[in-house]
PDB file of C-alpha atoms in Angstrom:
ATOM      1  CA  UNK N   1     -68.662 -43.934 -38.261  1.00  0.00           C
ATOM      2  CA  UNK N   2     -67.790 -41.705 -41.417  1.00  0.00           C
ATOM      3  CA  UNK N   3     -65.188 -39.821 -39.094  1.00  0.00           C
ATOM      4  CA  UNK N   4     -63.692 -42.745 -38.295  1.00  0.00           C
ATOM      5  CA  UNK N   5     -62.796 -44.509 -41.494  1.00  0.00           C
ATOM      6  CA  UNK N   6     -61.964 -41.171 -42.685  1.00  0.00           C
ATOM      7  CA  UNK N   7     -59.402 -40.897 -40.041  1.00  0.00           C
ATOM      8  CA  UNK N   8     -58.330 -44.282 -40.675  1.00  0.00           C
ATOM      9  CA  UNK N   9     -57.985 -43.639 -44.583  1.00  0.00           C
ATOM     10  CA  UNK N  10     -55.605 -40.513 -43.652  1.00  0.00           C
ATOM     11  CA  UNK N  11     -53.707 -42.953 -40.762  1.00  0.00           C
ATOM     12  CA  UNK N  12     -53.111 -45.830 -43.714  1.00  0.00           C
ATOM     13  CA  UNK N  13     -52.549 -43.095 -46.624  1.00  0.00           C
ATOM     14  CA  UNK N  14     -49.904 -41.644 -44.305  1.00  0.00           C
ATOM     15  CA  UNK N  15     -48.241 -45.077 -43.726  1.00  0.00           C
ATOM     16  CA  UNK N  16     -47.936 -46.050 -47.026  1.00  0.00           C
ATOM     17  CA  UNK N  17     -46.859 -42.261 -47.481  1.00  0.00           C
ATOM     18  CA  UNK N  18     -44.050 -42.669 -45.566  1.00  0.00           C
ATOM     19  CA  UNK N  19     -43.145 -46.576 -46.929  1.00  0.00           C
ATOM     20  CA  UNK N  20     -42.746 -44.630 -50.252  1.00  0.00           C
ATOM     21  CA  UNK N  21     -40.278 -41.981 -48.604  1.00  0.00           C
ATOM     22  CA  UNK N  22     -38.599 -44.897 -47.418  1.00  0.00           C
ATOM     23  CA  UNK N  23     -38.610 -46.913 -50.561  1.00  0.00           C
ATOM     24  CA  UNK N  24     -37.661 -44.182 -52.970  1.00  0.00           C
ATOM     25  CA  UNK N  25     -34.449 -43.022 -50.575  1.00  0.00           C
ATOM     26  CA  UNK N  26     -33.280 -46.498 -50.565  1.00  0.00           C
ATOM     27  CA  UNK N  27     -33.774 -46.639 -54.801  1.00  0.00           C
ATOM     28  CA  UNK N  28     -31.791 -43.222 -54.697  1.00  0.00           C
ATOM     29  CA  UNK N  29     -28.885 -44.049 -52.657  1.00  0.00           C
ATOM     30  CA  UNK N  30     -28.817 -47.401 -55.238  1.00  0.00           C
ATOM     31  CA  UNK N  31     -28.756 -44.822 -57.948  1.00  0.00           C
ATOM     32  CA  UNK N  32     -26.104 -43.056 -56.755  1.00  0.00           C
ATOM     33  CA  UNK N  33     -23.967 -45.369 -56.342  1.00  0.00           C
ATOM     34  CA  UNK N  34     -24.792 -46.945 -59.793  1.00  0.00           C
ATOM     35  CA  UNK N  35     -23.707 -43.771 -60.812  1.00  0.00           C
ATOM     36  CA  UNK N  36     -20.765 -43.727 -58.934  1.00  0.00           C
ATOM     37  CA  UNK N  37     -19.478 -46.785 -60.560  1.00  0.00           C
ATOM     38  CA  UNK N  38     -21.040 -46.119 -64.193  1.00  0.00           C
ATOM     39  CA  UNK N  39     -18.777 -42.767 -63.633  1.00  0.00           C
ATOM     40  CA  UNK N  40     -15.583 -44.726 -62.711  1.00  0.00           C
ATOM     41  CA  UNK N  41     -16.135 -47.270 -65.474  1.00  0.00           C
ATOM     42  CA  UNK N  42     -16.402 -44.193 -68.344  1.00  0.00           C
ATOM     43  CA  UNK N  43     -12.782 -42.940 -66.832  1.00  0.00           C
ATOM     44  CA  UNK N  44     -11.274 -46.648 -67.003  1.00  0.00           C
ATOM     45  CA  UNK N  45     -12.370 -46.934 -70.332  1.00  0.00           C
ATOM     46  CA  UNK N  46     -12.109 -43.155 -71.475  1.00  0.00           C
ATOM     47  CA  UNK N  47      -7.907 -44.127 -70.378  1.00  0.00           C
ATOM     48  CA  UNK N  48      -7.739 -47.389 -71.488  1.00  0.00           C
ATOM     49  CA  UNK N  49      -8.943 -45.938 -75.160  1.00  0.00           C
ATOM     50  CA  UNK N  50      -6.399 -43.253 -75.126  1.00  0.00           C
ATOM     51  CA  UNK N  51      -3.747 -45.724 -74.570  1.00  0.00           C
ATOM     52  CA  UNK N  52      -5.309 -48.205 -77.416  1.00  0.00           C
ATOM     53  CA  UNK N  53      -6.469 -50.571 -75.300  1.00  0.00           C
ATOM     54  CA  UNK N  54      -9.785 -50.897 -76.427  1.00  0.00           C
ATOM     55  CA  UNK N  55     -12.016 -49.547 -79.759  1.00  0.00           C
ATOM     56  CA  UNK N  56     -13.822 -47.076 -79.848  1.00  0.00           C
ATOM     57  CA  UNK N  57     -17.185 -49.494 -79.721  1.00  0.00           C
ATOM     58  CA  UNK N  58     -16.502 -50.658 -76.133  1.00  0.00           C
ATOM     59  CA  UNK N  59     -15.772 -46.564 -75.246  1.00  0.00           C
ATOM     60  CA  UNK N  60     -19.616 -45.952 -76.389  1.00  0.00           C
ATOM     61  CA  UNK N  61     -20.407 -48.479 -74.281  1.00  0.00           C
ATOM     62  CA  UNK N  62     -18.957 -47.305 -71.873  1.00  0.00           C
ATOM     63  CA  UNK N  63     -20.212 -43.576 -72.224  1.00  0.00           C
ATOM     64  CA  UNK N  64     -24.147 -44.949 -72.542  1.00  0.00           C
ATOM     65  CA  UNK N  65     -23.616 -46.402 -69.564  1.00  0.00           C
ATOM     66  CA  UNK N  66     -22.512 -43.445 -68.126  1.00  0.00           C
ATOM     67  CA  UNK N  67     -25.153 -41.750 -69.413  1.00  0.00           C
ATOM     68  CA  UNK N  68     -28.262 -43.700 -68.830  1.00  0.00           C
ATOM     69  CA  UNK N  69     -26.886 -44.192 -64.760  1.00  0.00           C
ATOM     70  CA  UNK N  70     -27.199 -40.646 -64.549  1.00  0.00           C
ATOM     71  CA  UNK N  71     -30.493 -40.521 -66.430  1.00  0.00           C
ATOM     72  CA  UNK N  72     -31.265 -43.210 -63.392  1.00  0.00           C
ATOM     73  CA  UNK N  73     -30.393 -40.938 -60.667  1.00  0.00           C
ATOM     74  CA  UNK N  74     -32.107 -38.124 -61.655  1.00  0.00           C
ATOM     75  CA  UNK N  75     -35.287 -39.866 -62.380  1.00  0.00           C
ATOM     76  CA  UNK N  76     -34.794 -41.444 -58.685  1.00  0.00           C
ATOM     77  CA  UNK N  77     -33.815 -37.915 -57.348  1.00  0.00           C
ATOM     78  CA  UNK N  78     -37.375 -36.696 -58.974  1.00  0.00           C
ATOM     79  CA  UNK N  79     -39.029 -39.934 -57.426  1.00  0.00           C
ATOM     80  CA  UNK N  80     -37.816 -39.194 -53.834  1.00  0.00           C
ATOM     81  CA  UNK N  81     -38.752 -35.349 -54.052  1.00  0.00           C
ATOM     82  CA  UNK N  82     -41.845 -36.424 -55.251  1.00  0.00           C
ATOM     83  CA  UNK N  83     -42.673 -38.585 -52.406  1.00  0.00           C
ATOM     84  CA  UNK N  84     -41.200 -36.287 -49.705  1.00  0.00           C
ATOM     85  CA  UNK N  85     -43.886 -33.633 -50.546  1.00  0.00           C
ATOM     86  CA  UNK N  86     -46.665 -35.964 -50.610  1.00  0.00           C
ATOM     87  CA  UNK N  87     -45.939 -37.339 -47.264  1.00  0.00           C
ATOM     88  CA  UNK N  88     -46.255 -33.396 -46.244  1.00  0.00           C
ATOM     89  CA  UNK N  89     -49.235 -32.869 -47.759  1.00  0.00           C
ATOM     90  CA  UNK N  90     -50.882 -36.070 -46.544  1.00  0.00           C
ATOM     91  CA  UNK N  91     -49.924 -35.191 -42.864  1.00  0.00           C
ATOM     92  CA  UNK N  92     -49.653 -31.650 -42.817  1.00  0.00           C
ATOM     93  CA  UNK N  93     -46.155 -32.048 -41.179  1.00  0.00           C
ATOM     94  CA  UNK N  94     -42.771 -29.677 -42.501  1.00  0.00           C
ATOM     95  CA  UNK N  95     -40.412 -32.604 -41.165  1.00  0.00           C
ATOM     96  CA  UNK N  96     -37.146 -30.400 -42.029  1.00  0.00           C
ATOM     97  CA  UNK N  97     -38.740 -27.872 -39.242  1.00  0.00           C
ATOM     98  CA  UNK N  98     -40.582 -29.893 -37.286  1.00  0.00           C
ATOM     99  CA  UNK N  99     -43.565 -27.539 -37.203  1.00  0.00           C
ATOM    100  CA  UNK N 100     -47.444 -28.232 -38.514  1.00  0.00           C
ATOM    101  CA  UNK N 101     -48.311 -27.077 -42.674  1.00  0.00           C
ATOM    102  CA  UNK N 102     -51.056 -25.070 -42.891  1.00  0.00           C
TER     103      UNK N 102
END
């Protein structure tokens, strides 16, 4: 019986292993697009400052934006790494080779 709801424990700790994978690619693709767009927006206002369009106040704005988007996508970058490897070391599985760990 103890071999069993070990092996069940592993089974469910790998599923919800792999729901995190899953979870933290979709928040990183969301992140880099965020990104993306936080990136564009600095540019629009970075040019529409030059030309006097807006203050310097809305240009900050702009540029902590930028900033904290970036901050985003690195901490989401960390967050997906971080769940790649402990899908590995709950299964025991290199997925990039396709060969056993260990």
């Amino acid at each position: 019986a103890t071999g069993r709801v070990t092996r069940e424990q592993a089974r469910q700790e790998a599923h919800f292993a792999a729901l995190q994978v899953d979870l933290a690619r979709r928040q990183l693709a969301i992140a880099a697009k965020a990104d993306t767009v936080a990136q564009k927006r600095f540019e629009v206002a970075y040019n529409r400052y030059v030309i006097g369009r807006i203050d310097v106040d809305q240009l900050y704005l702009a540029q902590n934006e930028k900033d904290q988007a970036l901050l985003s996508y690195v901490q989401s970058l960390r967050g997906y790494w971080q769940a790649h490897y402990r899908l590995r070391r709950v299964t025991l599985w290199d997925f990039e080779r396709g060969v056993g760990i260990g």
